[in-house]
mmCIF file of C-alpha atoms and ligand atoms in Angstrom:
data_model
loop_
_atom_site.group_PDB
_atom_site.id
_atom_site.type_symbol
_atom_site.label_atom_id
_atom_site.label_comp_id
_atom_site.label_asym_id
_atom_site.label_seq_id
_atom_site.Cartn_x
_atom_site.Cartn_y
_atom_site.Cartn_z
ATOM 1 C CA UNK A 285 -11.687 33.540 1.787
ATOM 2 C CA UNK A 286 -11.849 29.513 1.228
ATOM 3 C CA UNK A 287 -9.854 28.417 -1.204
ATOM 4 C CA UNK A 288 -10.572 25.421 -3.500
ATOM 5 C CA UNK A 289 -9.777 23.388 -6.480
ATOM 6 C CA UNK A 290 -12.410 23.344 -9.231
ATOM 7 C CA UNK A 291 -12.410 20.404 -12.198
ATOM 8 C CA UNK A 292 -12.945 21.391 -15.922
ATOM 9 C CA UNK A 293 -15.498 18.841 -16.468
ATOM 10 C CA UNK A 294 -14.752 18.873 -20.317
ATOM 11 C CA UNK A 295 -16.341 15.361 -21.179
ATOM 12 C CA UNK A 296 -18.634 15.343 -24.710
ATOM 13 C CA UNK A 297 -21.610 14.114 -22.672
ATOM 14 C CA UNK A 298 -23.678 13.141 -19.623
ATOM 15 C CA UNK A 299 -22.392 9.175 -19.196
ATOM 16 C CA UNK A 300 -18.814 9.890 -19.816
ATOM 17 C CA UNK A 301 -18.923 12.546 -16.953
ATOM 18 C CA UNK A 302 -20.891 10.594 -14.448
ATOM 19 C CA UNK A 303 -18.700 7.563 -14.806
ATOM 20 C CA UNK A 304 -15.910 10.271 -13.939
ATOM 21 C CA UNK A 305 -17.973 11.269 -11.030
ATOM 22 C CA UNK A 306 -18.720 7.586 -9.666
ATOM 23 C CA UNK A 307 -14.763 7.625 -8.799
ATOM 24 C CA UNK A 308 -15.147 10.172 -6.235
ATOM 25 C CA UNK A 309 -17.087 8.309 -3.181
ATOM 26 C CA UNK A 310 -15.501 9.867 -0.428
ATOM 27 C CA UNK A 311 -15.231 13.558 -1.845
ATOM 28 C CA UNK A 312 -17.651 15.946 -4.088
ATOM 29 C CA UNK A 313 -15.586 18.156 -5.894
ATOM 30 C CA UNK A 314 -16.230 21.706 -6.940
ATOM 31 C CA UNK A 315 -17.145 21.280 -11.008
ATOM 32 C CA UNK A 316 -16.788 22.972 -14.094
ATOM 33 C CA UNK A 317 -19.268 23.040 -16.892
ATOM 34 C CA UNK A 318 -18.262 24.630 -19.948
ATOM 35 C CA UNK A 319 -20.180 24.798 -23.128
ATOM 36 C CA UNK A 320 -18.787 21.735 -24.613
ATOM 37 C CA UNK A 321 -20.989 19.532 -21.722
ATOM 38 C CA UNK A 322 -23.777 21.772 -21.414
ATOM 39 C CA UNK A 323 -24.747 21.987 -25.083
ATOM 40 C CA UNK A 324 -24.368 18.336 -25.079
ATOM 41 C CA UNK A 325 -26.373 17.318 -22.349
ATOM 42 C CA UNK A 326 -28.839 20.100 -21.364
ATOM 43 C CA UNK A 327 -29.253 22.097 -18.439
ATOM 44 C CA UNK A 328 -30.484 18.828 -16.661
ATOM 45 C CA UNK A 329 -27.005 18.128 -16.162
ATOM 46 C CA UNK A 330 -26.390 20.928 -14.172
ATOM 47 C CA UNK A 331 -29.635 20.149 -12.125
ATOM 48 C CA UNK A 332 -28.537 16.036 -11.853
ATOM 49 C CA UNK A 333 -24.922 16.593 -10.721
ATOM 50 C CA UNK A 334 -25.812 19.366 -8.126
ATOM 51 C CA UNK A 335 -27.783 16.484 -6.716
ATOM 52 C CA UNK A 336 -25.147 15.247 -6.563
ATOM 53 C CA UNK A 337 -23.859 17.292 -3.865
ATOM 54 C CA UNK A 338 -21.262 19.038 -6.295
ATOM 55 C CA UNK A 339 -20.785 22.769 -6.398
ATOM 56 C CA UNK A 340 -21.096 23.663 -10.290
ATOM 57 C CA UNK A 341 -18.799 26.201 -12.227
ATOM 58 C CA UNK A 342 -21.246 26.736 -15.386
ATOM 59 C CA UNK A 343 -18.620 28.482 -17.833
ATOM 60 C CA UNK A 344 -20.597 29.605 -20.465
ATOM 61 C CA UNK A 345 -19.362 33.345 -20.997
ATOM 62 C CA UNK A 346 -21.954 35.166 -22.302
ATOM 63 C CA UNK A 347 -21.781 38.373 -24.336
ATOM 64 C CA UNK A 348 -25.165 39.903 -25.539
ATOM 65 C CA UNK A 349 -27.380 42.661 -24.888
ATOM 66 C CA UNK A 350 -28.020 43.695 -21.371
ATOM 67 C CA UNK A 351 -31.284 42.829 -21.467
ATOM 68 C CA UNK A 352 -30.534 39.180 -23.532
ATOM 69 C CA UNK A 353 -27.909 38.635 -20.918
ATOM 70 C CA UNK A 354 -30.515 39.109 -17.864
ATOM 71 C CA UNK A 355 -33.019 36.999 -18.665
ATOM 72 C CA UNK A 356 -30.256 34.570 -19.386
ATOM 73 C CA UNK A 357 -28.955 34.443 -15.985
ATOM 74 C CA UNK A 358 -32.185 34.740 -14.118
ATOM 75 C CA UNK A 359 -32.247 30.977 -16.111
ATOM 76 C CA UNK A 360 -28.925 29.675 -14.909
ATOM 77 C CA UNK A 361 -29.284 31.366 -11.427
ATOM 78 C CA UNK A 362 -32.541 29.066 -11.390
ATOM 79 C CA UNK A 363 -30.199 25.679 -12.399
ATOM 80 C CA UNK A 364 -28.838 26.673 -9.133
ATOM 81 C CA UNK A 365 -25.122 27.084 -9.882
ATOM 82 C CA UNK A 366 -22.638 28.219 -8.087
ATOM 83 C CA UNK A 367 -20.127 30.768 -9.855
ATOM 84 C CA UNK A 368 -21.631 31.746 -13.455
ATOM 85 C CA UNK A 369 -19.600 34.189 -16.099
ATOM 86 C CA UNK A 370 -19.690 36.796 -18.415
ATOM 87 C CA UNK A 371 -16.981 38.769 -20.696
ATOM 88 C CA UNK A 372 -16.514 41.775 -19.491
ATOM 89 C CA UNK A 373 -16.036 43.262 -23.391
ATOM 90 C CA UNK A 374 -20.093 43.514 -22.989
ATOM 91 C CA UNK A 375 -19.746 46.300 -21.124
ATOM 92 C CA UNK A 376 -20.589 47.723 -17.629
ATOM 93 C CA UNK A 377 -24.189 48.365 -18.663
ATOM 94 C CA UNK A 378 -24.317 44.227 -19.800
ATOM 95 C CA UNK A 379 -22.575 43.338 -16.122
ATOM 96 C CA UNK A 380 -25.220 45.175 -14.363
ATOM 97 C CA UNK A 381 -28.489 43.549 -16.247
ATOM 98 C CA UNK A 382 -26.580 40.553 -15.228
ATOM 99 C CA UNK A 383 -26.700 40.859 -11.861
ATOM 100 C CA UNK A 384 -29.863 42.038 -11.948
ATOM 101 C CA UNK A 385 -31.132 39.014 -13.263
ATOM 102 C CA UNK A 386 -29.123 36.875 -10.975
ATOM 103 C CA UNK A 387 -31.133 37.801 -8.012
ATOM 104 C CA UNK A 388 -33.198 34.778 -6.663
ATOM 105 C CA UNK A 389 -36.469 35.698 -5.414
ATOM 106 C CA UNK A 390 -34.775 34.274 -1.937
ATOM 107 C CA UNK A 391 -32.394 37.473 -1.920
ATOM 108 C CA UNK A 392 -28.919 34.832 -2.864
ATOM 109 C CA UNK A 393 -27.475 34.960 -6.192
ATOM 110 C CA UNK A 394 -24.611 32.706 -7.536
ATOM 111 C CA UNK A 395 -20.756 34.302 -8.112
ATOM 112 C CA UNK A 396 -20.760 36.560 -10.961
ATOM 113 C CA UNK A 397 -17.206 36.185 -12.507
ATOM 114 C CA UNK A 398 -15.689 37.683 -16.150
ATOM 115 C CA UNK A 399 -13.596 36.986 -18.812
ATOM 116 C CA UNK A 400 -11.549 40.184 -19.367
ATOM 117 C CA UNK A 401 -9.446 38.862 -22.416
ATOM 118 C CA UNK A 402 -9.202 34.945 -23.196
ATOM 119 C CA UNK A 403 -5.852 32.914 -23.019
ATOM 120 C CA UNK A 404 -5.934 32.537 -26.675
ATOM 121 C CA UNK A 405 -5.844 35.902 -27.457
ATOM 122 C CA UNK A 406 -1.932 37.371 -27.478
ATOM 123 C CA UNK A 407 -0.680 40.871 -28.103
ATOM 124 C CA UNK A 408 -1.145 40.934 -31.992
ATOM 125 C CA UNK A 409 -4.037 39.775 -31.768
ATOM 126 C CA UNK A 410 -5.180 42.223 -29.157
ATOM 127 C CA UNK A 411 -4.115 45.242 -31.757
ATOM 128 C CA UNK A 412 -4.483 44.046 -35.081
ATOM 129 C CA UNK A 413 -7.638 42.136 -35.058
ATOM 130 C CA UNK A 414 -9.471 43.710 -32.109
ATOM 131 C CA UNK A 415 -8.278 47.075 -32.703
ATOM 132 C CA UNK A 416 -6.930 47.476 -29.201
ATOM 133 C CA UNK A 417 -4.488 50.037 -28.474
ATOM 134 C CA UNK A 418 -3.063 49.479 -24.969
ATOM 135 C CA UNK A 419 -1.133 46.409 -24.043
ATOM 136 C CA UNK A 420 -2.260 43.019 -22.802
ATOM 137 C CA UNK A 421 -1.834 43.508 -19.144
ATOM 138 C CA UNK A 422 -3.521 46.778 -18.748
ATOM 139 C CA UNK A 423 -6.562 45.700 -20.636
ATOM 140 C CA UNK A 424 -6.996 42.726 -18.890
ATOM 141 C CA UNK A 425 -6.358 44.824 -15.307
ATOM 142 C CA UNK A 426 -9.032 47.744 -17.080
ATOM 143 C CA UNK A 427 -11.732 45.326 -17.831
ATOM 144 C CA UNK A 428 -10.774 43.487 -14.150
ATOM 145 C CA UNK A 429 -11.716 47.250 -13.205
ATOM 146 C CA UNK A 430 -14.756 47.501 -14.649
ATOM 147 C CA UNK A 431 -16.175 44.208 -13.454
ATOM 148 C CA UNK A 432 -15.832 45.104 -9.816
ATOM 149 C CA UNK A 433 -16.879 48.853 -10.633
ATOM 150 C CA UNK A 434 -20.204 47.156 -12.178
ATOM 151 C CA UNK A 435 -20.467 44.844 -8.857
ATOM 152 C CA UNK A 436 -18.998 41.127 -9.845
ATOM 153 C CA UNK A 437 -17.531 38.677 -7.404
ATOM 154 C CA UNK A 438 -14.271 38.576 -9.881
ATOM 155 C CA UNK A 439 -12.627 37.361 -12.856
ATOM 156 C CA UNK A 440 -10.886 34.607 -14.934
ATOM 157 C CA UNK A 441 -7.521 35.043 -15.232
ATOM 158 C CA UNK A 442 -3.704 33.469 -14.864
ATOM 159 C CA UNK A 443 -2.499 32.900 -11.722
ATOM 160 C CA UNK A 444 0.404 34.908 -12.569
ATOM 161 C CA UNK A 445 -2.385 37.767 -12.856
ATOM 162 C CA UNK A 446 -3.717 37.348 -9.709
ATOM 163 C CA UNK A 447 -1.511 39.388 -7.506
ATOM 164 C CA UNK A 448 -2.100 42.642 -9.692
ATOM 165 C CA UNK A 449 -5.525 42.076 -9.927
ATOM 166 C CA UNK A 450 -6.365 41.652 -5.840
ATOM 167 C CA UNK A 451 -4.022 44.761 -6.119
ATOM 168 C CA UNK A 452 -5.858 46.691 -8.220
ATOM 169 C CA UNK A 453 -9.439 45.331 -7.225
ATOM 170 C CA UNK A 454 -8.680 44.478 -3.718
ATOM 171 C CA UNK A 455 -8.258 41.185 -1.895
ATOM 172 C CA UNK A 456 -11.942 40.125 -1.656
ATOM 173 C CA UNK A 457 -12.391 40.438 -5.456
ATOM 174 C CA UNK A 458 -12.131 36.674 -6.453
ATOM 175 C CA UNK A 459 -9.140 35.093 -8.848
ATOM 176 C CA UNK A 460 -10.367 31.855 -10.389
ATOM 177 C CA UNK A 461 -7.089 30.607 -12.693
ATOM 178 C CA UNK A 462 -6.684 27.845 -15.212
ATOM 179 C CA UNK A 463 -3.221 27.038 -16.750
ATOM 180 C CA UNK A 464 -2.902 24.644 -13.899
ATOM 181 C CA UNK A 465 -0.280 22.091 -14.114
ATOM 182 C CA UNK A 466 2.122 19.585 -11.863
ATOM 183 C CA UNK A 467 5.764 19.831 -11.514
ATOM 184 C CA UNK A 468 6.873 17.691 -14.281
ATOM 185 C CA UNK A 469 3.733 16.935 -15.497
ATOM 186 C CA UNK A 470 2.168 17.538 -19.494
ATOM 187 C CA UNK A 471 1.325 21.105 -20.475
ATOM 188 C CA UNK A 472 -0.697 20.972 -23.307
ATOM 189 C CA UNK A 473 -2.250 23.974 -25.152
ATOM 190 C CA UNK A 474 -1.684 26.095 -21.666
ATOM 191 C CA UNK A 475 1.490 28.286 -22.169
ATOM 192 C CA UNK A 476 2.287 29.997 -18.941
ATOM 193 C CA UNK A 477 1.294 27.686 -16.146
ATOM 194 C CA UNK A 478 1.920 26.800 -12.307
ATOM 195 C CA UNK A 479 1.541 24.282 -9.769
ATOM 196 C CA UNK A 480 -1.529 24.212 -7.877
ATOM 197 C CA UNK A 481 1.037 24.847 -4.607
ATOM 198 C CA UNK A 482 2.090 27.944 -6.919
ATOM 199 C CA UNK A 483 -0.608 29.056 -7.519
ATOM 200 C CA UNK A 484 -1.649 29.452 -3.985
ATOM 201 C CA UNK A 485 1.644 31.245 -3.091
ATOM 202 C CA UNK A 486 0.275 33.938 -6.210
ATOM 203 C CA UNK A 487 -2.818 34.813 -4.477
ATOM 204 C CA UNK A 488 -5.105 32.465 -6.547
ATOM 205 C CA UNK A 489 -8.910 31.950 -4.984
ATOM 206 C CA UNK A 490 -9.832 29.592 -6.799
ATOM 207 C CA UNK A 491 -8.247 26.992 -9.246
ATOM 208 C CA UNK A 492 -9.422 25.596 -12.338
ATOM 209 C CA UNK A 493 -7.816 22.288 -13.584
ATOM 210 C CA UNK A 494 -8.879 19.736 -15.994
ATOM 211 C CA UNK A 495 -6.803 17.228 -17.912
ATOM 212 C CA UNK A 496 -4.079 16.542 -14.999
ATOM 213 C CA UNK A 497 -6.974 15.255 -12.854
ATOM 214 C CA UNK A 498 -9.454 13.840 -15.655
ATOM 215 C CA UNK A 499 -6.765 12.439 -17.980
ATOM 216 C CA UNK A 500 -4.592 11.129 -14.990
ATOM 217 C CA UNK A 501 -4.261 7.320 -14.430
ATOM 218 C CA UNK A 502 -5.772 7.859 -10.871
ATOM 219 C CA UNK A 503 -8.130 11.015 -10.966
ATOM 220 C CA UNK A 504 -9.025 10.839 -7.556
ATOM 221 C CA UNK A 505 -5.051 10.887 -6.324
ATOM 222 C CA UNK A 506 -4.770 13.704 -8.469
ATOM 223 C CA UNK A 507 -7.412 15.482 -7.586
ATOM 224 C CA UNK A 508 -5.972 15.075 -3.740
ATOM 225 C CA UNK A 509 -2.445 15.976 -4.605
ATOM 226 C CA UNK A 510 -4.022 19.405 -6.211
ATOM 227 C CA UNK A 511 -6.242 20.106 -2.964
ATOM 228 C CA UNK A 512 -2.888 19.316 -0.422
ATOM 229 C CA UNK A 513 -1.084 21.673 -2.738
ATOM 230 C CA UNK A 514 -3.786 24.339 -3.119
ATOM 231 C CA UNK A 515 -5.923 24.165 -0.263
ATOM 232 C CA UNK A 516 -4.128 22.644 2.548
ATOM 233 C CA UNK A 517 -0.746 24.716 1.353
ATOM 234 C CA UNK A 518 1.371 21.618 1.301
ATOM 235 C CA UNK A 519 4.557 22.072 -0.738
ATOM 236 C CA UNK A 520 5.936 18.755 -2.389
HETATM 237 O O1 C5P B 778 -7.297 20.785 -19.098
HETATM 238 P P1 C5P B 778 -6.969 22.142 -18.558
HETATM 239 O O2 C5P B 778 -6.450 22.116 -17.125
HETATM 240 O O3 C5P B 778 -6.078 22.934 -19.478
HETATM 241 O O4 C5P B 778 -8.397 22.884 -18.487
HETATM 242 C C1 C5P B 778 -8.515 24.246 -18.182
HETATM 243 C C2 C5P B 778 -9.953 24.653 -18.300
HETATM 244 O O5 C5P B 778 -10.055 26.058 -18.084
HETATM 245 C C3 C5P B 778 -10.593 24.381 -19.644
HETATM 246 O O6 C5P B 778 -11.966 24.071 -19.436
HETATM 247 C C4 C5P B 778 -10.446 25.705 -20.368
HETATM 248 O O7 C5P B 778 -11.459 25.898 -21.342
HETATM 249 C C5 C5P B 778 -10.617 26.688 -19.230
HETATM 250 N N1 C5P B 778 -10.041 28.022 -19.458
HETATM 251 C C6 C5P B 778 -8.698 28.211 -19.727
HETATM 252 N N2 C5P B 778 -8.218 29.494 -19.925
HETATM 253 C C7 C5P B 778 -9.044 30.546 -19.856
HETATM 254 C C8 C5P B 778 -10.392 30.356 -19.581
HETATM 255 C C9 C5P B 778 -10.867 29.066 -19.381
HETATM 256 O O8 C5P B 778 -7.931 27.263 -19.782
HETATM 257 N N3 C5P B 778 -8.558 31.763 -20.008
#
């Protein structure tokens, strides 16, 4: 399993994120394109920085009927991207007409991953508003279940999920975690974060990590500290 670190692209628009890009001349990293980008600048922007010689992330998580959410992906699997997503709350029936429509005509497909329950959503929301019975971490390990039962390459999910999830799903099933942070550095909206070294030590595949490389005073040191750490297993 190669590891590697991913950037949340989260810029409003094409300039500001290829003026990011320009500060990378000796390295392409793995990106992440999340609605916020995509909505802004079209799925040309997936096309131009693939061009680019970038993998591409395209977050978009959809949710629809299985037949909506097919013909959807047989259009992003034609962009070309890399690892594409889902929520698993569609149901096995919606992961399945996913991957169906996936398939290039070429026999390759790009990583199917899901959301099983989003960051933002804590226990009381989970039973009060969703009308969810059972607790956090054995709905986000059921739904986990259910993507790999319906075929996916993985999930989203906290690195501190990780472990039970290869557990439960078994160690090929991909972990690709936000709530990325430095020792010491700012933690934002993320509440239960690691370091990207930690991370690695939790079983992570893949990590996702956006404003301590884009907002950093040197994005391209960060973005090299993160890999050391992550990929290269380096401990500060
Ligand atoms: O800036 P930061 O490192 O917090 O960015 C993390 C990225 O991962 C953002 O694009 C955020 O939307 C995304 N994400 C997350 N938590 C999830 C799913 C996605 O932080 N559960």
């Amino acid at each position: 399993m190669s590891k590697d670190v991913i950037i949340a692209a989260d810029f409003a628009g094409r300039e500001q994120t290829l003026r990011f890009l320009d500060k990378f001349q000796d390295e392409k990293p793995f990106l992440k394109i999340g609605m916020e980008l995509y909505y802004a600048a079209g799925p040309q922007i997936v096309r131009e920085i693939k061009s680019r010689g970038h993998k591409i992330f395209l977050d978009l998580k959809l949710h629809d009927i299985p037949n909506t959410v097919k013909k959807t992906m047989a259009v992003l699997s034609a962009l070309d991207a890399d690892i594409v997503n889902l929520h698993a709350s569609g149901g096995c029936a919606m992961m399945k007409a996913a991957l169906e429509g996936l398939l290039r005509p070429d026999g390759t497909r790009p990583l199917l991953i899901a959301v099983t329950q989003l960051t933002s959503t804590g226990d009381q929301m989970l039973r009060d508003e969703l009308w969810i019975g059972h607790p956090m971490d054995e709905t986000v390990l059921h739904y986990a279940k259910n993507a790999r039962d319906s075929g996916l390459d993985g999930v989203v999910c906290s690195p501190l999920e990780a472990g039970k999830v290869h557990t439960v799903c078994g160690r090929d099933f991909l972990t690709v975690t936000p709530g990325v942070r430095f020792a010491g550095g700012a933690v934002g909206d993320q509440v239960r974060v690691t370091t990207p070294y930690g991370a690695r030590q939790l079983g992570s595949d893949y990590i996702v990590m956006g404003r301590p490389i884009t907002a950093a005073e040197d994005p391209v040191e960060a973005y090299r500290r993160a890999y050391a750490q992550f990929v290269k297993g380096e401990c500060e």
